[in-house]
Coordinates of C-alpha atoms in Angstrom, one line a residue:
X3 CA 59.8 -87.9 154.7
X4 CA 57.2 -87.6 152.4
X5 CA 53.3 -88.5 152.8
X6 CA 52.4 -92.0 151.9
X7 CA 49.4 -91.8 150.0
X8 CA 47.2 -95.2 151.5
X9 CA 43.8 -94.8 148.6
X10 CA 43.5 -96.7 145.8
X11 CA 43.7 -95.0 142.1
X12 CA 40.2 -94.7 141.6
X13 CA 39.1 -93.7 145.3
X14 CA 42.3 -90.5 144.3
X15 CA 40.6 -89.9 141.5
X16 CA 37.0 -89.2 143.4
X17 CA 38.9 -87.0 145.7
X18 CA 40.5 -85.2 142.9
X19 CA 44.1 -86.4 144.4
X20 CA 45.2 -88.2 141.7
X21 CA 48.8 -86.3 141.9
X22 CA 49.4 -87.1 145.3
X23 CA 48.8 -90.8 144.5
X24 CA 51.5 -90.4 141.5
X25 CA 53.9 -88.6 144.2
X26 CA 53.8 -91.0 146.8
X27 CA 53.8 -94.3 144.1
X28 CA 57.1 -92.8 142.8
X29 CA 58.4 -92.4 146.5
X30 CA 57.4 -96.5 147.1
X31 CA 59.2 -96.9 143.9
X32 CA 62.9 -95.3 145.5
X33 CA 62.2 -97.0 148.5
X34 CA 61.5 -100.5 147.1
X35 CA 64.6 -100.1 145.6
X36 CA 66.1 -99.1 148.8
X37 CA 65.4 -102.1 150.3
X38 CA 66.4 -104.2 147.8
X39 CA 69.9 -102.1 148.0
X40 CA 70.0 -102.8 151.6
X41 CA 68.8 -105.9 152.3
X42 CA 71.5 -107.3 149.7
X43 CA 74.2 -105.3 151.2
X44 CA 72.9 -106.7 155.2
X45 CA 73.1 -110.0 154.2
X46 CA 76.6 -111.8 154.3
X47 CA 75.5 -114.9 152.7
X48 CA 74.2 -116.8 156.3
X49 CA 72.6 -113.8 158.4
X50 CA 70.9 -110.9 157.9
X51 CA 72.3 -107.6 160.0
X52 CA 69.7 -105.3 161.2
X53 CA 71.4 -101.7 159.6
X54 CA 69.8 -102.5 156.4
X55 CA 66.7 -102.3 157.9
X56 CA 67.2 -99.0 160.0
X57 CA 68.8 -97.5 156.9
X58 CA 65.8 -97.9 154.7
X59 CA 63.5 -96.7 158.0
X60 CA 65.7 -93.6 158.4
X61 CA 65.2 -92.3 154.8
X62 CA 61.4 -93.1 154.3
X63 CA 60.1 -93.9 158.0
X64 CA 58.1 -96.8 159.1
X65 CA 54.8 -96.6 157.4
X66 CA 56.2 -96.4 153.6
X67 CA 58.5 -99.2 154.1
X68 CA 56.2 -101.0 156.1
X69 CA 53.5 -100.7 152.8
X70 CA 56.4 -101.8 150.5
X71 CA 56.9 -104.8 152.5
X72 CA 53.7 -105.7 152.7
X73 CA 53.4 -105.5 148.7
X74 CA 56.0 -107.5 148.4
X75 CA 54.5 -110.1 150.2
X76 CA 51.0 -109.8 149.5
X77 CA 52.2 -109.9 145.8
X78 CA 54.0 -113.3 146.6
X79 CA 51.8 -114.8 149.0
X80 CA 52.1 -118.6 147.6
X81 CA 55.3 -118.5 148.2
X82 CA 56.0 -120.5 151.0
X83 CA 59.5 -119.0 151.7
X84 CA 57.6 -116.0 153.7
X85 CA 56.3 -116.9 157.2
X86 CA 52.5 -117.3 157.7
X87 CA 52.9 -114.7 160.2
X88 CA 54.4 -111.9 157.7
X89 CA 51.6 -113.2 155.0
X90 CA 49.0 -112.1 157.6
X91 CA 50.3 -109.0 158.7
X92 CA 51.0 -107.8 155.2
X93 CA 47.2 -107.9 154.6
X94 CA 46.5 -106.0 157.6
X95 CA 48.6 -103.6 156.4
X96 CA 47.3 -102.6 152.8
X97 CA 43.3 -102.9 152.4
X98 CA 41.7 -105.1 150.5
X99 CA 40.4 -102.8 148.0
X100 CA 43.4 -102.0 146.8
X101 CA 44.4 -104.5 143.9
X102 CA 48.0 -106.3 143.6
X103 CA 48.2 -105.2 140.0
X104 CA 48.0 -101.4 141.3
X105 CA 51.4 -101.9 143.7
X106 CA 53.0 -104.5 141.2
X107 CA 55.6 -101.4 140.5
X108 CA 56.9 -101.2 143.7
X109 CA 57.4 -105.2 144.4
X110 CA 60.8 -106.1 146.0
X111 CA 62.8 -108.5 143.9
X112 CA 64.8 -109.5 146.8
X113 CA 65.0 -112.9 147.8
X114 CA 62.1 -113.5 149.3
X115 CA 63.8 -115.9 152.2
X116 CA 66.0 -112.8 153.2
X117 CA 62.6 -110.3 152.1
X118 CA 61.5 -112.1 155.1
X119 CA 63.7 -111.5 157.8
X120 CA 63.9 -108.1 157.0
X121 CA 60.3 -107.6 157.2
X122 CA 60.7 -109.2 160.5
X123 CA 63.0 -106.7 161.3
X124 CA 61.2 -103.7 160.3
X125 CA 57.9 -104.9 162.1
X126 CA 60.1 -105.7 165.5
X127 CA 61.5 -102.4 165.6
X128 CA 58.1 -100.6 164.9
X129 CA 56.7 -103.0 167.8
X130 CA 59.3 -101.7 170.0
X131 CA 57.6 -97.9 169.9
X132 CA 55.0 -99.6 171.9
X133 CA 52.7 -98.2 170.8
X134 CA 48.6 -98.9 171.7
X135 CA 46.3 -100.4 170.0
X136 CA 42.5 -102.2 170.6
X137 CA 44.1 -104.6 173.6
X138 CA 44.1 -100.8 175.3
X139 CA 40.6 -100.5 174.6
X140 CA 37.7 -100.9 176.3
X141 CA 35.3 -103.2 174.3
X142 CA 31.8 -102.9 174.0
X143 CA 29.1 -104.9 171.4
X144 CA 27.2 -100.8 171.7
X145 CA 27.7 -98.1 170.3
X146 CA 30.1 -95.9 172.2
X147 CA 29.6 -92.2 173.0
X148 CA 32.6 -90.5 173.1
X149 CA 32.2 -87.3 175.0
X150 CA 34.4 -86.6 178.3
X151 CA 36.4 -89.9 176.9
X152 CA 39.9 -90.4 177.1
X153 CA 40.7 -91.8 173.3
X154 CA 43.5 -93.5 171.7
X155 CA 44.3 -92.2 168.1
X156 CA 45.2 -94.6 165.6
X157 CA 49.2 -94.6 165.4
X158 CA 49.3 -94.3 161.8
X159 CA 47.6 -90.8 161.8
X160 CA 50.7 -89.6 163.9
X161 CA 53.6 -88.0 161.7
X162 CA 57.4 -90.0 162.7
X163 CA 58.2 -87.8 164.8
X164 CA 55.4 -88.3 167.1
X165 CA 55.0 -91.7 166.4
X166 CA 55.0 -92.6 170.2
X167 CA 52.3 -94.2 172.7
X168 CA 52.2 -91.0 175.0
X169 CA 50.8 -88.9 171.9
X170 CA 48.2 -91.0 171.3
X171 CA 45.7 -89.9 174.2
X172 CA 43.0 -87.5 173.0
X173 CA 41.0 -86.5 175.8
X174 CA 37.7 -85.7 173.7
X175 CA 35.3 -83.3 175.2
X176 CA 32.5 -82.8 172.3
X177 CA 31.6 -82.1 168.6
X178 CA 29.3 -83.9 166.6
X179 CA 31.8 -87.0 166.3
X180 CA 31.2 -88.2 169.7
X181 CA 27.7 -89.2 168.9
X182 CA 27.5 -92.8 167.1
X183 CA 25.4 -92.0 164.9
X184 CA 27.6 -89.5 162.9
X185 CA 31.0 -91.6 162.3
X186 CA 31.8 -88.4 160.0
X187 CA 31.6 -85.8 161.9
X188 CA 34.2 -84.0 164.1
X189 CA 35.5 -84.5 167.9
X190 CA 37.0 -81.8 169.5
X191 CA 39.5 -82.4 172.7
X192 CA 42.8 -82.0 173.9
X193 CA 46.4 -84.1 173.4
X194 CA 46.5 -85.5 176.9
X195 CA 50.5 -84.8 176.9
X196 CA 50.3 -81.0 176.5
X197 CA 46.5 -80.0 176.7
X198 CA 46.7 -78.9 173.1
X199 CA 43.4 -78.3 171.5
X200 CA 42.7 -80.7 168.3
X201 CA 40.0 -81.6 166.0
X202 CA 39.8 -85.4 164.7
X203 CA 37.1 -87.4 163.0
X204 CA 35.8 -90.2 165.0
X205 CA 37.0 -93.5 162.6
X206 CA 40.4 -91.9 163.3
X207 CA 39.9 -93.5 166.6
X208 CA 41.0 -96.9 167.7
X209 CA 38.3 -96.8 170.4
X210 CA 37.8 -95.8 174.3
X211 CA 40.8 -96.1 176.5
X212 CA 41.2 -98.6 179.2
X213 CA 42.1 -96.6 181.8
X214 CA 42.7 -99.5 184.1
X215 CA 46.2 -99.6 181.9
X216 CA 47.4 -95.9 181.8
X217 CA 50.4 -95.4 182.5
X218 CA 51.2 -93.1 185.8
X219 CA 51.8 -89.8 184.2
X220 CA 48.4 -90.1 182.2
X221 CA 46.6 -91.2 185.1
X222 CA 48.2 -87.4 186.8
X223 CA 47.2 -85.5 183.7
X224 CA 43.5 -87.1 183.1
X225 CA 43.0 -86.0 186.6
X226 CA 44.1 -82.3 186.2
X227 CA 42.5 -81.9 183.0
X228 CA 39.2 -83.4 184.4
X229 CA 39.2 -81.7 187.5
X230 CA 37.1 -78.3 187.8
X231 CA 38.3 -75.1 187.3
X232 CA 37.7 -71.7 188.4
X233 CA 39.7 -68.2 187.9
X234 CA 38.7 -66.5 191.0
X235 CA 40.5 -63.4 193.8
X236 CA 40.3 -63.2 196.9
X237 CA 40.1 -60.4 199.1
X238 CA 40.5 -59.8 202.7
X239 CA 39.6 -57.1 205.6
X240 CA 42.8 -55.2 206.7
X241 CA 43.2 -54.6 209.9
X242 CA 44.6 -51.8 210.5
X243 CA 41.7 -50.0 208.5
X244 CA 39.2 -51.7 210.4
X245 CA 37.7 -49.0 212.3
X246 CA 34.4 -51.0 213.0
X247 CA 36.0 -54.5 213.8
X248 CA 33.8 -56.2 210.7
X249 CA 36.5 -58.7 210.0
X250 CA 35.3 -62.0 210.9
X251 CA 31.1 -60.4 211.1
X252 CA 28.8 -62.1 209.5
X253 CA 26.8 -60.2 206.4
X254 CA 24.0 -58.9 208.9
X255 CA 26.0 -57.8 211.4
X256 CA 28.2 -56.0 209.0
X257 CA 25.3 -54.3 207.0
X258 CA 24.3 -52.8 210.4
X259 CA 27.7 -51.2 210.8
X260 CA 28.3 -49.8 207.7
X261 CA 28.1 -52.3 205.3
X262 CA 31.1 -53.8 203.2
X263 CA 33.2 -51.3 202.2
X264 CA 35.3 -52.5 199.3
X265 CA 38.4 -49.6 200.6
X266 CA 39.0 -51.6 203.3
X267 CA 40.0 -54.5 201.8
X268 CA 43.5 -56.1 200.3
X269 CA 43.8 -58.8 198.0
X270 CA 45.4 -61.3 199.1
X271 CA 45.4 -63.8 196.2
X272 CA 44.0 -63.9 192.1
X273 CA 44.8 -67.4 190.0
X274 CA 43.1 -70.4 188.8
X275 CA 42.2 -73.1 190.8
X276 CA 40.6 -76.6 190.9
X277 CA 37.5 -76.4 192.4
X278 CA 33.6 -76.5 191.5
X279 CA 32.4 -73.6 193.4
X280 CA 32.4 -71.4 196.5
X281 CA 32.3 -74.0 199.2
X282 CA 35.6 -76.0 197.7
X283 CA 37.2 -72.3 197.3
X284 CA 36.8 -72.3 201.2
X285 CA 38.0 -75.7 202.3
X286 CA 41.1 -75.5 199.6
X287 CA 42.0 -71.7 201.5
X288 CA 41.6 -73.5 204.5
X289 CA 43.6 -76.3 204.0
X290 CA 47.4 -77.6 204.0
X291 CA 47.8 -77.1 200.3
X292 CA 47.0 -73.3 199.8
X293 CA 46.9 -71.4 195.6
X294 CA 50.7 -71.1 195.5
X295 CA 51.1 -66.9 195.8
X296 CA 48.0 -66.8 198.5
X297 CA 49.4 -64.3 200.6
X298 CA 46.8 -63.7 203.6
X299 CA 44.7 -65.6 206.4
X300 CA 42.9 -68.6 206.3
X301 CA 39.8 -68.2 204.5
X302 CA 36.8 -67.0 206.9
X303 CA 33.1 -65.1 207.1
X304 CA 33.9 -61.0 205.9
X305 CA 36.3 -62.5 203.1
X306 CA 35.0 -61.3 199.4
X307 CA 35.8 -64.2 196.5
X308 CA 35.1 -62.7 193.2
X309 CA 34.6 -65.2 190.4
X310 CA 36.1 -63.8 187.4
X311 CA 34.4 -65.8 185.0
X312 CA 31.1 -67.8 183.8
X313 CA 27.4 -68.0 184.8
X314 CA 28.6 -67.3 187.8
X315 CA 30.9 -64.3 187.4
X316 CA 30.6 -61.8 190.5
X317 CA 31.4 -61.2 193.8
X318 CA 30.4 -63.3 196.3
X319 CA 30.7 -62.3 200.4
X320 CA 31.9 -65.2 202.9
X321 CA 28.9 -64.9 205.5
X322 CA 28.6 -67.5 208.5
X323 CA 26.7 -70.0 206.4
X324 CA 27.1 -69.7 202.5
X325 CA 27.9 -66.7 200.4
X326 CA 25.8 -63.6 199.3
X327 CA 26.3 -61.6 196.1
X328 CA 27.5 -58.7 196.6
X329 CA 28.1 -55.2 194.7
X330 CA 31.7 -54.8 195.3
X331 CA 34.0 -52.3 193.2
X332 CA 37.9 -53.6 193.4
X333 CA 39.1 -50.6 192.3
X334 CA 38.8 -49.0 195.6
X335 CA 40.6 -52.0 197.6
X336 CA 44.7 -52.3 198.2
X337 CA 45.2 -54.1 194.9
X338 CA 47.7 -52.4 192.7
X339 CA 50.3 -53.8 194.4
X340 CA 49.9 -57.2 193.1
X341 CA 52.0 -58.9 190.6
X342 CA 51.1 -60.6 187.5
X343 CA 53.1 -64.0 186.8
X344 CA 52.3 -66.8 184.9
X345 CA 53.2 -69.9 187.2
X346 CA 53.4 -73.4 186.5
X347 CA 52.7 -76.4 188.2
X348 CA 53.8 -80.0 187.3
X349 CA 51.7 -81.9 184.9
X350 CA 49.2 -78.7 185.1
X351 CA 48.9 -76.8 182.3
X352 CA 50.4 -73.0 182.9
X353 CA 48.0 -70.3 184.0
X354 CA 48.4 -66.7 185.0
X355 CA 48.4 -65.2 188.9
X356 CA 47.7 -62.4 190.8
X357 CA 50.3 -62.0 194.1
X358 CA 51.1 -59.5 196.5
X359 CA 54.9 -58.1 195.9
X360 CA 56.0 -59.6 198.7
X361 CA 58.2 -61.9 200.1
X362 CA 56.2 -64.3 201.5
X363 CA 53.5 -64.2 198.4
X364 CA 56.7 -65.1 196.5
X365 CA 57.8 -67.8 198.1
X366 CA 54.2 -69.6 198.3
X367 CA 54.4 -69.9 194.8
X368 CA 57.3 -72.2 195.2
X369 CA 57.0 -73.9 198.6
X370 CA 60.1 -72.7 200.2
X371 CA 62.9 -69.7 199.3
X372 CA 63.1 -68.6 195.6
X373 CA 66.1 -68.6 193.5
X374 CA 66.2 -67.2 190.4
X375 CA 66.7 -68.2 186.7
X376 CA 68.0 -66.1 183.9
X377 CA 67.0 -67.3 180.7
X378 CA 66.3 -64.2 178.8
X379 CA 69.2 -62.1 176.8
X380 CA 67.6 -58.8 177.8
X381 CA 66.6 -60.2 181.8
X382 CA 62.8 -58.0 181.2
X383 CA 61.9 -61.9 182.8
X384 CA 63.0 -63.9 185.3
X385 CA 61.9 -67.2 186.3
X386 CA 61.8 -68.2 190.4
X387 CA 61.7 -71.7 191.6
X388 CA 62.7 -73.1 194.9
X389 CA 66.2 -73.2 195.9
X390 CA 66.8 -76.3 197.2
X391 CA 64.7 -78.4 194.1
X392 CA 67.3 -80.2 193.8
X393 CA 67.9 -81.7 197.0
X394 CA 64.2 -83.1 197.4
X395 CA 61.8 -85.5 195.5
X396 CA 59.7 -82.6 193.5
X397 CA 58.2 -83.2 190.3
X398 CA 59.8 -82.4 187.7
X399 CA 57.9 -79.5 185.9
X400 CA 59.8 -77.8 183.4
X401 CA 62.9 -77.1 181.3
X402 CA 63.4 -73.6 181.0
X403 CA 66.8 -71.9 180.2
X404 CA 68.0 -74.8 180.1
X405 CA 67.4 -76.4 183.5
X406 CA 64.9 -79.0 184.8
X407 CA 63.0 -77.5 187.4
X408 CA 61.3 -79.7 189.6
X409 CA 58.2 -78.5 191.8
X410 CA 56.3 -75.3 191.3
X411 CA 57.8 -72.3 189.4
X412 CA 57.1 -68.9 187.6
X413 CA 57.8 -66.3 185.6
X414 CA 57.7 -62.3 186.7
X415 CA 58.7 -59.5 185.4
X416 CA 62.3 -57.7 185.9
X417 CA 63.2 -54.3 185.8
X418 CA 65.9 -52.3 186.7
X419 CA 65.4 -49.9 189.2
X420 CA 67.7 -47.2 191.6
X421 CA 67.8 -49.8 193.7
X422 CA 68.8 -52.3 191.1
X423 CA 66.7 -55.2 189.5
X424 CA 63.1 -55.4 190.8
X425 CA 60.6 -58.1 190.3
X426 CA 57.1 -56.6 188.4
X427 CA 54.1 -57.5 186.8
X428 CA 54.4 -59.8 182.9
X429 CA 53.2 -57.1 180.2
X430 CA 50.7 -58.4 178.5
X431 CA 52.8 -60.3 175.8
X432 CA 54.8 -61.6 177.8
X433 CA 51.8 -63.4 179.8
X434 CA 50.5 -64.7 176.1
X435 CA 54.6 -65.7 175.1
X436 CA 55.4 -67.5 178.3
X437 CA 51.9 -69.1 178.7
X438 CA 52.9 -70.8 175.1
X439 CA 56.1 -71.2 176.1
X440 CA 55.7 -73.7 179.5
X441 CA 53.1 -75.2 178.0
X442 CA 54.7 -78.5 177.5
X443 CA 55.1 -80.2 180.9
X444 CA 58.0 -82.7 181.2
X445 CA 56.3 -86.2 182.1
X446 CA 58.5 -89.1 183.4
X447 CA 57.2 -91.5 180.6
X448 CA 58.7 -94.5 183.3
X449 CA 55.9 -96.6 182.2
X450 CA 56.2 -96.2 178.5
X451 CA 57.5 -99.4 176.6
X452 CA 59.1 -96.8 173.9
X453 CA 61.1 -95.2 176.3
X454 CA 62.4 -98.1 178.5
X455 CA 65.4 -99.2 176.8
X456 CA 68.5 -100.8 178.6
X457 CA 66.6 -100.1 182.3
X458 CA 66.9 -96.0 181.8
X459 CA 64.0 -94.1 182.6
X460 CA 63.9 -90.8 179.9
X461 CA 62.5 -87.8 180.9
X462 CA 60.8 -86.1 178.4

């Protein structure tokens, strides 16, 4: 479908865009004649069937034939044969500025008693996307700042094929748009569905949403995508190389006996997760609801956190109140025998892990035993999910070869060994391909009007 141009001559000719105003007038030109084709050929002389109308959206999508219509009307408007309703809409639809003489060209010659209905039917079928608009809003007589704001993006800036309520949340975090007093300038965020980064201008907004009225899975995803973050390992005494019985000591006690000695450690864990700082890294890995891979014992004084990134960035040791930075040097602790996967959560975006190559690390990442999924040609991946996914209520998370996983799942390396295939670290492209690659979450849209249609839920 091509782009319907919605400036006035002489605003195209102050953008120097005069020849797409000429290409998207000659486009309204075929489809005014479209609908004339098809509305006659709908029409049986005492009602009006609705293929007509889906014909003429199919070929040239809902906003050009939508802008025909309304030229039609707007162009007509004494004539009392079109419904006050349709007379008012069709000026909503084309601005002011633009004058009836400029979209005389493009002017059904339809009847304008059948003109009518199928305007009617072109404007129920776009109001059957459901898609949101200022009653989603929140309304204020100020001024509104819109940084940290969940947005709602005006549904005529979406191309047809994402023409759809759920792509119309634009989480926006900051850029100079968000402040009132530059309506030009640009906010930066993320498309709630998929966490993609963006850039819009503010007026391309239809205002603050009401989140009073989102729907369940946006209510899951502002909450992840709001939610701290920190990429952080953990690392653990080992016993049996725990000559002097620090684990457990507190920093004093193990400064008089030697001091922390990073070759007596294991790593037991390395991901992202959704905490603020130290403190919540302790009461998460001590918790019912462990970083899926954490392979070791419940968080406790001797531990080492390293914070891998930020103002923060170092390594931290777990002391019987607080933490204390420490010099700590990881290439000296058990630690190549962790795995690099990338491992997806449902609704969460997809991050990369560190695990042990071990069973048990394995099956944390899934909640139960791991079965695997072949989905590439040369099996140099495999993806792992629980086994029995099926048989319980897990969210579901991904499609990937083909199947919808539900619950927790990720990707590892394969290679074929003497032994036969072996699970090992993601190369490096591999990480940045599948990273891209389960970056869509599926959502169950249940509470979208779009997708509700004859009392089926779709999943998406």
């Amino acid at each position: 479908m091509r782009f319907l141009y919605r400036k006035s001559y002489e605003e195209a000719k102050i953008c120097e865009e005069t020849e797409l105003w000429r290409e998207s007038r000659i486009e309204n030109i075929r489809c005014c004649k479209e609908i004339d084709k098809a509305a006659s050929e709908s029409f049986d002389g005492y009602s009006l069937s609705d293929s007509g109308a889906e014909s003429v959206i199919a070929r040239f999508g809902y906003d050009r034939a939508m802008w025909v219509l309304a030229a039609s009307i707007r162009n007509n408007a004494n004539d009392g044969r079109f419904s006050e309703d349709n007379k008012a809409w069709a000026k909503s639809v084309i601005p002011s500025h633009i004058s009836q003489k400029e979209t005389i060209e493009y002017c059904s010659d339809c009847h304008p008693a059948v003109l009518n209905g199928f305007t009617e039917q072109v404007r129920e079928k776009y109001a059957r996307l459901g898609l949101l608009g200022s009653k989603q809003c929140v309304h204020s007589d100020e001024p509104q700042d819109y940084t940290n704001k969940l947005m709602i993006i005006k549904p005529e800036l979406l191309t047809e094929e994402y023409r759809k309520p759920e792509y119309q949340y634009f989480y926006a975090a900051d850029g100079c748009g968000c402040d009132p007093e530059k309506p030009g300038g640009l906010v930066f965020g993320n498309y709630l569905i998929d966490g993609d980064r963006a850039s819009l201008r503010r007026g391309e907004f239809i205002g603050i949403a009401d989140r009073e009225q989102l729907p369940k899975w946006a209510v899951k995803r502002l909450e992840y995508m709001e939610a701290p973050q920190m990429k952080i390992r953990i690392f653990q005494i080992d016993h049996e190389k725990d000559e002097n019985k620090l684990a457990f000591m507190d920093y004093d006690y193990t400064q008089s006996h030697g001091g922390v000695k990073a070759e007596n450690y294991r790593q037991v864990y390395g991901g992202t997760v959704n905490c603020g700082n130290l403190e919540e890294v302790f009461a998460l890995c001590n918790s019912d609801k462990l970083p899926p891979g954490y392979c070791g014992e419940a968080m406790s004084v001797s531990n080492v956190i390293e914070v891998c990134g930020g103002k923060d960035m170092g390594f931290y040791f777990c002391d019987s109140v607080g933490f204390r930075p420490i010099d700590f040097d990881i290439l000296r602790t058990d630690h190549l025998d962790m795995m690099r996967i990338v491992v997806a959560e449902a609704v969460k975006a997809p991050y990369v892990a560190e695990i042990r190559r071990e069973l048990q690390a394995m099956q944390s990442v899934v909640g139960g035993r791991i079965e695997p999924i072949y989905f590439e040609p040369d099996n140099d991946a495999v993806a792992w999910c629980n086994e029995e996914f099926l048989l319980y209520d897990y969210e579901p998370n991904r499609v990937i070869g083909g199947v919808l996983v539900r619950g927790t799942l990720y990707i590892s390396g394969n290679e074929l060994t003497n032994d036969g295939w072996d699970s090992r670290s993601l190369t490096s492209p591999q990480i940045v391909k599948y990273l891209a690659a389960l970056a869509q979450p599926v959502l169950e849209l249940e509470e979208s009007p779009s997708l509700q249609e004859d009392g089926l839920t779709i999943i998406m």
